[in-house]
XYZ file of C-alpha atoms in Angstrom:
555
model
C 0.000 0.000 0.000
C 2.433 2.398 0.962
C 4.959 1.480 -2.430
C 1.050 2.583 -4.011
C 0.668 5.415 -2.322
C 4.618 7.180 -3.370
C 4.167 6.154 -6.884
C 1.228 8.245 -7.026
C 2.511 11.263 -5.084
C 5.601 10.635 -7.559
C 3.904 10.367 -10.844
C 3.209 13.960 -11.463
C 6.599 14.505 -11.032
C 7.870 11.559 -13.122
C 5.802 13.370 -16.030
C 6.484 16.624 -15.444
C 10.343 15.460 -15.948
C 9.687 13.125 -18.676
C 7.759 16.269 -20.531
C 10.610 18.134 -19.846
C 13.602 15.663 -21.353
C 11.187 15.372 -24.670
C 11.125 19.157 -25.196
C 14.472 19.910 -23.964
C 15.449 16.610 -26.925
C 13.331 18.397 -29.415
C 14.804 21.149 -29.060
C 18.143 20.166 -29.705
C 17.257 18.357 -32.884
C 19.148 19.332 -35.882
C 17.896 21.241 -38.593
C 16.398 19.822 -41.790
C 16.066 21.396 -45.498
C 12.660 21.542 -46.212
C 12.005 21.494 -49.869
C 9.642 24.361 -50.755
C 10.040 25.282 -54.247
C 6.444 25.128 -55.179
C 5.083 26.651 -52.468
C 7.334 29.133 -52.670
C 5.897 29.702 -56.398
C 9.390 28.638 -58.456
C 8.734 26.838 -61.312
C 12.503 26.817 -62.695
C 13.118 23.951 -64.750
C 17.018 24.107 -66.094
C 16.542 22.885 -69.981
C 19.485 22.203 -71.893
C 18.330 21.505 -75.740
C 19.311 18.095 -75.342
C 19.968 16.373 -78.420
C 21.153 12.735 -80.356
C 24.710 14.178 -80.835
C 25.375 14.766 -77.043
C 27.031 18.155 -77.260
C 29.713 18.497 -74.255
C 27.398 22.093 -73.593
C 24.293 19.951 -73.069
C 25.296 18.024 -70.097
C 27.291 20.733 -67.621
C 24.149 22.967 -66.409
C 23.523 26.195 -65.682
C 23.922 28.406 -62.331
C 21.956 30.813 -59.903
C 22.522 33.518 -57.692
C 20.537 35.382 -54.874
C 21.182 39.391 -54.948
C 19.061 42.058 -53.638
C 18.407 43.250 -56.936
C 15.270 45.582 -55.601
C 16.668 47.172 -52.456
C 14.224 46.018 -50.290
C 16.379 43.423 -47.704
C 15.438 40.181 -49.374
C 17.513 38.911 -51.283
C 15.798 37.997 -55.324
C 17.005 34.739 -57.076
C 18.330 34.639 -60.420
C 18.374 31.493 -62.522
C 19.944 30.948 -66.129
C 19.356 29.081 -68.440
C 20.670 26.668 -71.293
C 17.757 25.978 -73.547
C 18.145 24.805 -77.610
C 22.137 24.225 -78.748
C 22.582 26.952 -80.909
C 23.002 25.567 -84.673
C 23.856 27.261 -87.928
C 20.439 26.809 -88.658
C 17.284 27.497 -85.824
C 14.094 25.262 -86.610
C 11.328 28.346 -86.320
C 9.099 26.683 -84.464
C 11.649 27.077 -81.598
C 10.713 29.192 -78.509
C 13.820 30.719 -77.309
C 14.481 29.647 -73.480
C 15.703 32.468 -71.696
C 16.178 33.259 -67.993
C 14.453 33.700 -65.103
C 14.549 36.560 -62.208
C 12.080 35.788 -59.001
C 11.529 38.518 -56.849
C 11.119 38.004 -53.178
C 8.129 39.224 -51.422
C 9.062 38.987 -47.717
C 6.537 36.391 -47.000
C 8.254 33.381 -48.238
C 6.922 33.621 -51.782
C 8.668 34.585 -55.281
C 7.162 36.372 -58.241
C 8.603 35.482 -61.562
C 9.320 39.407 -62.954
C 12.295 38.506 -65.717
C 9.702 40.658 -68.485
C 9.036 43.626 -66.752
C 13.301 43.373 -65.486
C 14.203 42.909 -68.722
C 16.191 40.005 -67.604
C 15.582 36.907 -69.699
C 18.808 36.764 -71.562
C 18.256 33.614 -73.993
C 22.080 33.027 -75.418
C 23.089 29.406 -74.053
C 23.586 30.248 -70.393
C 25.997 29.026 -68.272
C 26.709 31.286 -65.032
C 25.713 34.256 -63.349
C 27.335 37.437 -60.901
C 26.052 40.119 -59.057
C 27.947 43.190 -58.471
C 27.096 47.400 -57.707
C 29.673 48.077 -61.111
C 28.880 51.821 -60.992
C 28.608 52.053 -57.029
C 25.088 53.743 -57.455
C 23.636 50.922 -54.636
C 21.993 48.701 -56.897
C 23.383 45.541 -57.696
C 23.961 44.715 -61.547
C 24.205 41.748 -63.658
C 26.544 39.621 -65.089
C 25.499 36.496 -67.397
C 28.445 34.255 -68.812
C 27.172 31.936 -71.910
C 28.366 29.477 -74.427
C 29.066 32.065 -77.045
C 28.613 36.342 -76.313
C 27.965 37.174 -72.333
C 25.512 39.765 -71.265
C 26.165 42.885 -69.223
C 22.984 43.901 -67.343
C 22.512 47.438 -65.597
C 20.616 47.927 -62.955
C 18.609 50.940 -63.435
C 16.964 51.433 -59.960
C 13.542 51.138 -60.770
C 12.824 47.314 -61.428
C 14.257 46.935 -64.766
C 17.837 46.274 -66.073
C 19.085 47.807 -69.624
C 21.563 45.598 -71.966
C 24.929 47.789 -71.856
C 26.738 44.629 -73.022
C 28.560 46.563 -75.969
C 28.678 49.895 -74.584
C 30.810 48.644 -71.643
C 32.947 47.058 -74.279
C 32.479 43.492 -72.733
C 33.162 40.979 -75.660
C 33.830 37.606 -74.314
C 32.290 34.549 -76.910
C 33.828 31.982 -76.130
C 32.672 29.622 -73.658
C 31.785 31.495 -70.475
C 31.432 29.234 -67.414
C 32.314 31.230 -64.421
C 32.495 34.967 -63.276
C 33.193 36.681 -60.260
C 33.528 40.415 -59.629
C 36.441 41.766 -57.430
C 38.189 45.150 -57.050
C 41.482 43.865 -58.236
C 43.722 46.653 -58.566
C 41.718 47.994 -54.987
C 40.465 51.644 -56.891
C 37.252 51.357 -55.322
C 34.917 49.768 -58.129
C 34.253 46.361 -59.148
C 36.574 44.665 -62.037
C 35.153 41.346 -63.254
C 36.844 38.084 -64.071
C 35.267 35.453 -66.356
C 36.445 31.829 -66.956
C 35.762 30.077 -70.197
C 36.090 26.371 -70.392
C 36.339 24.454 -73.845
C 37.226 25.915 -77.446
C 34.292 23.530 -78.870
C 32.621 24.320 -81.797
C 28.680 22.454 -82.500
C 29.920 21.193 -85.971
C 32.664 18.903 -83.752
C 31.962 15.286 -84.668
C 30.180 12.852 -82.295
C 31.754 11.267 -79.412
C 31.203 7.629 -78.784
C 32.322 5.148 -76.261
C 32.166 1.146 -76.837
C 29.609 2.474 -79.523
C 27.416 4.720 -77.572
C 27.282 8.281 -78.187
C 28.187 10.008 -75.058
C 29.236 13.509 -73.788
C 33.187 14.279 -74.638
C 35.722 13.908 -72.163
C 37.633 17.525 -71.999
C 40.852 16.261 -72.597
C 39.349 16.069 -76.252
C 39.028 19.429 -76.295
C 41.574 22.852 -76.056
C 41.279 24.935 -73.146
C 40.503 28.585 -73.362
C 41.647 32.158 -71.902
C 40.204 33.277 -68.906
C 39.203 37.391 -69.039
C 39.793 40.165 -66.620
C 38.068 42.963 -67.439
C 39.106 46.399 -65.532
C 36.313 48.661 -64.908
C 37.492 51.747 -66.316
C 34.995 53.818 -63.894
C 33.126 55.219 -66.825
C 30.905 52.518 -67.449
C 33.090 50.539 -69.667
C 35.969 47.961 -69.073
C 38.929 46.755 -70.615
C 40.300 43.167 -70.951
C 43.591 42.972 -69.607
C 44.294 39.481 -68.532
C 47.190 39.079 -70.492
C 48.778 42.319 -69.089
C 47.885 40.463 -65.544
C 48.854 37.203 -66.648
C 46.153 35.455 -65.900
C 44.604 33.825 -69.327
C 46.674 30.527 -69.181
C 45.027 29.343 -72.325
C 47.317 26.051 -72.729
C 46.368 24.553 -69.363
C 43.107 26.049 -68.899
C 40.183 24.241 -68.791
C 38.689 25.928 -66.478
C 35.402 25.623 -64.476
C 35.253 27.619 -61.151
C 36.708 30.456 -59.440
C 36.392 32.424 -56.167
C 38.354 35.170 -55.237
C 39.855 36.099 -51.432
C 42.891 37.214 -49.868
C 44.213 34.114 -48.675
C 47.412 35.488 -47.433
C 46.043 38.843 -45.969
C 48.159 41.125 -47.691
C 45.089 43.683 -48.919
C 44.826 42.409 -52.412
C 42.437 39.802 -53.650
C 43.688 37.012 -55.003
C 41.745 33.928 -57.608
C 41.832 30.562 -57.131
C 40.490 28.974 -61.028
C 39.431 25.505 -60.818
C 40.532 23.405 -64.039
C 39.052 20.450 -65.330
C 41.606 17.340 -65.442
C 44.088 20.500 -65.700
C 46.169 21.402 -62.709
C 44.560 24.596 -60.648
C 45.664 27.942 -60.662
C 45.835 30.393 -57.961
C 46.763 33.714 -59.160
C 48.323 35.754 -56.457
C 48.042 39.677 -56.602
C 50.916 41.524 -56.100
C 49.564 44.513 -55.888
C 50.334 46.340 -59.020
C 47.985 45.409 -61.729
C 49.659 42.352 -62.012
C 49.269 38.787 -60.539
C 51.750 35.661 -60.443
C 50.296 31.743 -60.360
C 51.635 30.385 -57.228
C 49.521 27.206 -57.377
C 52.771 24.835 -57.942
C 54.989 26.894 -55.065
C 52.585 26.630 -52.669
C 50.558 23.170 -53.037
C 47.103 23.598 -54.259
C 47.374 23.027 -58.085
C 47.545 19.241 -57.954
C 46.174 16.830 -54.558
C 48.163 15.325 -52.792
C 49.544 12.594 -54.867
C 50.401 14.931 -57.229
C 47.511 14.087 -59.491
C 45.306 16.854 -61.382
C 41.785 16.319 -60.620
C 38.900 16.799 -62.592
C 37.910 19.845 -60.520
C 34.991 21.302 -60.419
C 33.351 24.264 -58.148
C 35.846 26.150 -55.236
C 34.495 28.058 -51.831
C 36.740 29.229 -49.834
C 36.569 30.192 -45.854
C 38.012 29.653 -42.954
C 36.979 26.329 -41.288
C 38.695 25.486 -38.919
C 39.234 29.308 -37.191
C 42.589 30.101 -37.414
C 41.921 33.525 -39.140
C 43.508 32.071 -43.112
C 40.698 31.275 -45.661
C 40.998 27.517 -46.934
C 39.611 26.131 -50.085
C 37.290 22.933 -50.880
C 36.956 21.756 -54.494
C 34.761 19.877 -55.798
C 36.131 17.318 -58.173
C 35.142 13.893 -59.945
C 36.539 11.727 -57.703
C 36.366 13.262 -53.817
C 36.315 16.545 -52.780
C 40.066 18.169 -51.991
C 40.195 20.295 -48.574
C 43.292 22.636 -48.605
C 44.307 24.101 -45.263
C 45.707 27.563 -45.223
C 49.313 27.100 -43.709
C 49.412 31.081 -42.728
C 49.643 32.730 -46.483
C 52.774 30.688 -46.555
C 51.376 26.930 -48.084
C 48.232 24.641 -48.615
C 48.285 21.368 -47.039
C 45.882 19.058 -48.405
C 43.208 17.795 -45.371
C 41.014 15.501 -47.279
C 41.555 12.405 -45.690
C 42.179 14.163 -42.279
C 39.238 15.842 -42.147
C 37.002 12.636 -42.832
C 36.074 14.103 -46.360
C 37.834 11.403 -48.506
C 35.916 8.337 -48.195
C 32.371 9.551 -48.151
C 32.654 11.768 -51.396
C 34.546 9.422 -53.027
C 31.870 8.032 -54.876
C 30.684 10.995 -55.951
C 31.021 13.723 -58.558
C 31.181 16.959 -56.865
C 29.963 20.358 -58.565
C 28.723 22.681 -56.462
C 30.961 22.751 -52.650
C 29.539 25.648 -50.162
C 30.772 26.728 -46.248
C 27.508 27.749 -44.437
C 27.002 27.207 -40.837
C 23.779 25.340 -41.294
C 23.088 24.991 -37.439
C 24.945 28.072 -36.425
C 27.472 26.605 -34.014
C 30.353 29.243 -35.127
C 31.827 26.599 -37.058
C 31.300 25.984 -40.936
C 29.886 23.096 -42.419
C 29.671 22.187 -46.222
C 27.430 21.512 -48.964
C 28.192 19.839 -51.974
C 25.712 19.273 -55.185
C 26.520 16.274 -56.914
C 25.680 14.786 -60.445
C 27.947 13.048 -63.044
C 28.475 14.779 -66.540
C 28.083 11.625 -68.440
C 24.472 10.593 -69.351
C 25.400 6.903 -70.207
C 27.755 5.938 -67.139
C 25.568 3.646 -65.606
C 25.940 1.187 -69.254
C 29.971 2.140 -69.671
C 30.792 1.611 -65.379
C 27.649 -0.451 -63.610
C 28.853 0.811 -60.053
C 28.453 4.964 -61.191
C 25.312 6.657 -62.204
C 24.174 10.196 -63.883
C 21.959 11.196 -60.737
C 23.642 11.418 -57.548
C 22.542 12.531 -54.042
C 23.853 15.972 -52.376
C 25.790 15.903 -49.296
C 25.822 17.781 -46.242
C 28.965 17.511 -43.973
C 28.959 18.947 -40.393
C 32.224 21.140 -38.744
C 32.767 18.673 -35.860
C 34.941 21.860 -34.527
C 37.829 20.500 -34.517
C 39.178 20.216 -38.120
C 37.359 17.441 -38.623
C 33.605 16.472 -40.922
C 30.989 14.337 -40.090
C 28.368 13.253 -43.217
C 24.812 14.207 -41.881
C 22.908 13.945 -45.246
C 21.079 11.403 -43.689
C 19.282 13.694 -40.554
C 19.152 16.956 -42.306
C 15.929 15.766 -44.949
C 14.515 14.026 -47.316
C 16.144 15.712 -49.950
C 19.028 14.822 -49.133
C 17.754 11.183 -50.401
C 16.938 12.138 -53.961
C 19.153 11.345 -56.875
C 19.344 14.620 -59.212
C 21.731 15.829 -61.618
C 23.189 18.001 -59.435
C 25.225 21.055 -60.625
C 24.928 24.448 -59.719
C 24.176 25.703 -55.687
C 24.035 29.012 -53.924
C 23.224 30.211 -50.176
C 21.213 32.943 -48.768
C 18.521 33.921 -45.341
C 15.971 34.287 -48.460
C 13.339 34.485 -45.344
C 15.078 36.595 -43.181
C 14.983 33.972 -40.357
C 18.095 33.491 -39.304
C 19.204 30.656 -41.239
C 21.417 29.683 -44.179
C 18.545 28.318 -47.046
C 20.035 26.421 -50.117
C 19.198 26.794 -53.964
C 20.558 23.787 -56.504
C 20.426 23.847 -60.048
C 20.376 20.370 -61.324
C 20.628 19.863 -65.263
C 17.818 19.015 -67.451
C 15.614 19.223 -64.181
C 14.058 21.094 -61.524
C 15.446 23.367 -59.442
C 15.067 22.808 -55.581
C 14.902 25.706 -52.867
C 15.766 24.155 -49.349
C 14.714 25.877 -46.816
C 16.477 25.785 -43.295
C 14.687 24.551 -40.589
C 15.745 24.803 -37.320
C 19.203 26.333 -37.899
C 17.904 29.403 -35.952
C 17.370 27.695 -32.745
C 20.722 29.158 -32.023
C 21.826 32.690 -32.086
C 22.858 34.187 -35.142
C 23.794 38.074 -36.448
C 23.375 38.774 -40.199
C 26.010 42.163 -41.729
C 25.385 43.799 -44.493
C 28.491 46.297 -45.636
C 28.012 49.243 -47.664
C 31.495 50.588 -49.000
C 31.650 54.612 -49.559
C 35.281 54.426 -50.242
C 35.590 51.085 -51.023
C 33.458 49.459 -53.778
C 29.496 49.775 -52.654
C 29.172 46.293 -52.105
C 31.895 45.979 -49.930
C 33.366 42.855 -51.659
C 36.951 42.014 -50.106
C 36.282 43.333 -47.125
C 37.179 41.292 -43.711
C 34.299 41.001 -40.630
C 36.009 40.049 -37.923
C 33.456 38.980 -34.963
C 34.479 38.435 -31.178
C 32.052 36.087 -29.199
C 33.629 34.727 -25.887
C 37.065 33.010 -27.045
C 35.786 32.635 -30.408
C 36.632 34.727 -33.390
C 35.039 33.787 -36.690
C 36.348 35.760 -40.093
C 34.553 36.171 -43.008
C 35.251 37.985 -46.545
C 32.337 39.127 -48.367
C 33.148 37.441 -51.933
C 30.521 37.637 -55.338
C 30.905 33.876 -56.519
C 31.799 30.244 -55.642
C 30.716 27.038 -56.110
C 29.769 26.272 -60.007
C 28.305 28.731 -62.071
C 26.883 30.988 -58.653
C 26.758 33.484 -56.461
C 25.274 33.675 -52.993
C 24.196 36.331 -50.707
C 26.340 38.768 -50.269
C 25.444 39.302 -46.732
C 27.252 37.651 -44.417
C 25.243 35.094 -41.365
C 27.379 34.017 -38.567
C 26.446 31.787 -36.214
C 26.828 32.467 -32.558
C 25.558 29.533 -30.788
C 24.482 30.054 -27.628
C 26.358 33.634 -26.785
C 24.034 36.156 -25.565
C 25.699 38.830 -27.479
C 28.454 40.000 -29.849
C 31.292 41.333 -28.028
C 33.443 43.004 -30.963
C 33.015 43.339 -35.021
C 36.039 44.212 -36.881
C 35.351 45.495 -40.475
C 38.879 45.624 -42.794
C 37.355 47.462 -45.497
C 39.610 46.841 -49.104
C 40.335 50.703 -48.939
C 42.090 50.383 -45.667
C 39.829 51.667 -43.418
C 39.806 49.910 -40.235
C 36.020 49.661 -38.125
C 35.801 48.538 -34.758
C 31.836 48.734 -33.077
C 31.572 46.681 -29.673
C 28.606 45.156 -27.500
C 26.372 44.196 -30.650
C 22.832 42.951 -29.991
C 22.278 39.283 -31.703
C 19.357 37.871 -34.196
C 19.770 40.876 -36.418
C 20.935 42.117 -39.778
C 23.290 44.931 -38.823
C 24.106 47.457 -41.725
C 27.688 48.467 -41.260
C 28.551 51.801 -43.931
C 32.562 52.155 -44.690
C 33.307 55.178 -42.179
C 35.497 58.073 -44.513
C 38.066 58.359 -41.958
């Protein structure tokens, strides 16, 4: 009777304990990326023309990227397109397949508005940037294609005009990357494009054991890579070979991000070549730049073997205050650990990154701090670039799952695709990917491009559980955007560094915002802004869970 009796007095309390262990374990469950594409109203679907003679164009897909095209503090999503390979001769019945700008509404919804923009640029499309070129506080854009790239301006009031030959920009060959950057540091954006393959539509077939398939790039000449100066009058000038950085013999290039990995003031480029070694082009500061890839250990892995590389990012991930770089390649991901501006020391198998994206071609590599910890994880898109690899290798296939790897904190990755969604379990032909807070939540949301197919917006869920601050720069000396400038922030004994940067990945560009994560600090103690002009900002005691604007002081 009496064992009765304190098992009843004790069962309120029992439950009241037992409610609180499930909500304190719910609450520490890890985000998940929602897929909410449709509800979000995109109806993106990447078309690339496909056709019977498998044109190397066809298979490598097309990139996004988020800007703030409006001004209103969301940030808008821009998708390009491929559509029909352009032949000598167009059937008329043909629709051209241009593409896309969604506006954000602030309520989790997108309106397509690419004819009343202006935007729908329907040359073959390949990649996208987003820069302020003529530092009036609008972002413009930049659209590299498989023949003659398109130079919109932004003209403030919704709509973009074509100044692609005004500005002087000429590039037609095959345009598969761009990035803007302030090279020579004179306070407005310059702009640097990669092209990939001299191929030419009228190129035979390509066939393997009998079967047409997509060419392997080793059958095929590289290209030069352009720099175009802005000239600050609204036109630029090419002059990559004066900065020796076109490398047309080895080039094959794919990806590039820019950053100042050994913190000298000048913003270097790190170009991603495809079964080429990598070059990273190190500024020296007078209009000139010098590949350092082979002094310095990040143009081959290390075995000494070029990879097939894909997409770049760079960061810092493991906090030591250098930016590292992740590439994406056909055959595991490379992890390169910034050795203080001095070397790169290849981390792969260190980190845990070899084995599980071994299997996998890589594309699309991204830092974001997915659960804001104040340590960066990575995202990788995935998808092979031959159609018919499943009948020439049983064990490979065209469709592959993304990956999401989590920053254990201590130089080390951990694969979570398998607790952060269900999309994580869906085979796509994954290609292009870009990050932004597209809802303003607090979070680090996910766009892929995947080739021939849909395009998926993942929304984080969750990732806000812990704290977070959001900066947007505005340069007055520096370039508006603020690109190349260094945010320094304090919390406790941790001090995370970011560079705001225009492009990365494949074919992209995310948010130019930057969304650190601040885990369970109450507060920010000190921000450090290293603007590109040399300014130097210090603000202290910060309030968390906002976007803080942060304009270049003039002194």
């Amino acid at each position: 009777m009496l064992k009765y009796q304190l098992s009843k007095l004790l069962m309120p309390q029992l439950a009241l304990l037992l409610s609180v262990i499930l909500i304190s374990s719910a609450g520490a469950q890890p985000p998940i990326f929602v897929d909410v594409t449709e509800a979000a109203g995109i109806h993106f679907k990447h078309s690339n023309g496909k056709t019977e003679h498998k044109h190397i164009i066809e298979t490598m897909g097309s990139g996004a990227v988020f800007f703030d095209y409006d001004t209103d503090g969301d940030a808008d999503l821009y998708f390009v397109n491929s559509g029909h390979v352009p032949q000598a001769k167009q059937e008329p019945q043909q629709t051209p397949l241009g593409n896309v700008l969604y506006r954000n509404e602030g309520d989790g919804s997108f309106t397509d508005v690419t004819e009343v923009s202006g935007t729908g640029d329907t040359g073959y499309g390949m990649a996208a940037a987003a820069g302020d070129i003529d530092n009036d506080g609008d972002a413009d854009l930049y659209v590299a294609n498989f023949g003659r790239d398109t130079l919109y301006q932004n003209n403030g009031d919704g709509t973009f005009t074509d100044i692609t030959e005004a500005s002087g920009i000429d590039n037609d060959h095959w345009g598969i990357a761009a990035v803007y950057l302030d090279f020579d540091v004179d306070g407005d954006l310059d702009i640097f494009v990669v092209n990939y393959l001299a191929y030419q539509v009228s190129m035979p077939v390509t066939t393997f054991k009998g079967i047409i398939g997509y060419g392997h790039p080793r059958s095929y000449e590289g290209t030069a890579d352009v720099l175009y100066r802005n000239n600050g009058d609204g036109t630029f000038t090419n002059v990559a070979a004066a900065a020796g950085v076109t490398n047309p013999t080895e080039g094959r290039g794919m990806a590039a991000v820019v950053c100042d990995y050994d913190n000298d003031g000048f913003p270097d480029i790190y170009v991603t070549n495809d079964t080429n070694r990598n070059f990273l082009y190190h500024n020296n500061g007078d209009g000139t730049f010098t590949d350092e890839s082979l002094f310095i250990g990040v143009g081959y892995d290390e075995k000494g073997v070029a990879e097939g590389s894909m997409g770049i990012d760079s960061a810092d991930y493991n906090g030591d205050g250098w930016f590292d770089f992740i590439v994406a390649n056909s055959e595991k991901a490379t992890l390169y650990k910034n050795e203080e501006g001095l070397f790169f020391t290849d981390t792969t198998a260190d980190s845990g990154l070899e084995q599980p994206t071994l299997p996998f071609v890589g594309f699309s590599p991204l830092f974001l701090d997915y659960d804001n910890d104040g340590h960066l994880d990575l995202f990788c898109a995935n998808g092979h670039p031959q159609d018919v690899i499943k009948i020439l290798m049983d064990h490979e296939t065209y469709a592959q799952r993304d990956q999401m790897f989590q920053n254990s904190g201590d130089g080390t990755y951990t694969d979570v695709s398998g607790t952060t969604g269900a999309y994580f379990t869906e085979a796509l032909v994954g290609r292009a990917a870009a990050t932004a807070d597209y809802d303003n939540d607090g979070d680090t949301d996910i766009v892929v491009v995947n080739s021939n197919q849909r395009s998926v917006l993942l929304r984080n869920d969750g990732g806000n559980q812990k704290n977070w601050l959001a900066i947007k720069l505005i340069g007055t000396r520096s370039n508006r955007d603020g690109i190349g400038a260094k945010v320094m922030v304090v919390t406790g004994k941790i001090t995370q560094i970011r560079e705001v940067k225009s492009g990365s990945s494949y074919a992209s560009g995310s948010d130019t915002r930057l969304l650190f994560g601040l885990g369970a600090h109450q507060g920010v103690e000190k921000i450090t802004v290293v603007w590109q002009s040399g300014t130097r900002q210090v603000l202290e005691d910060i309030s968390i869970n906002q976007v803080l604007r942060i304009i270049e002081s003039e002194q």
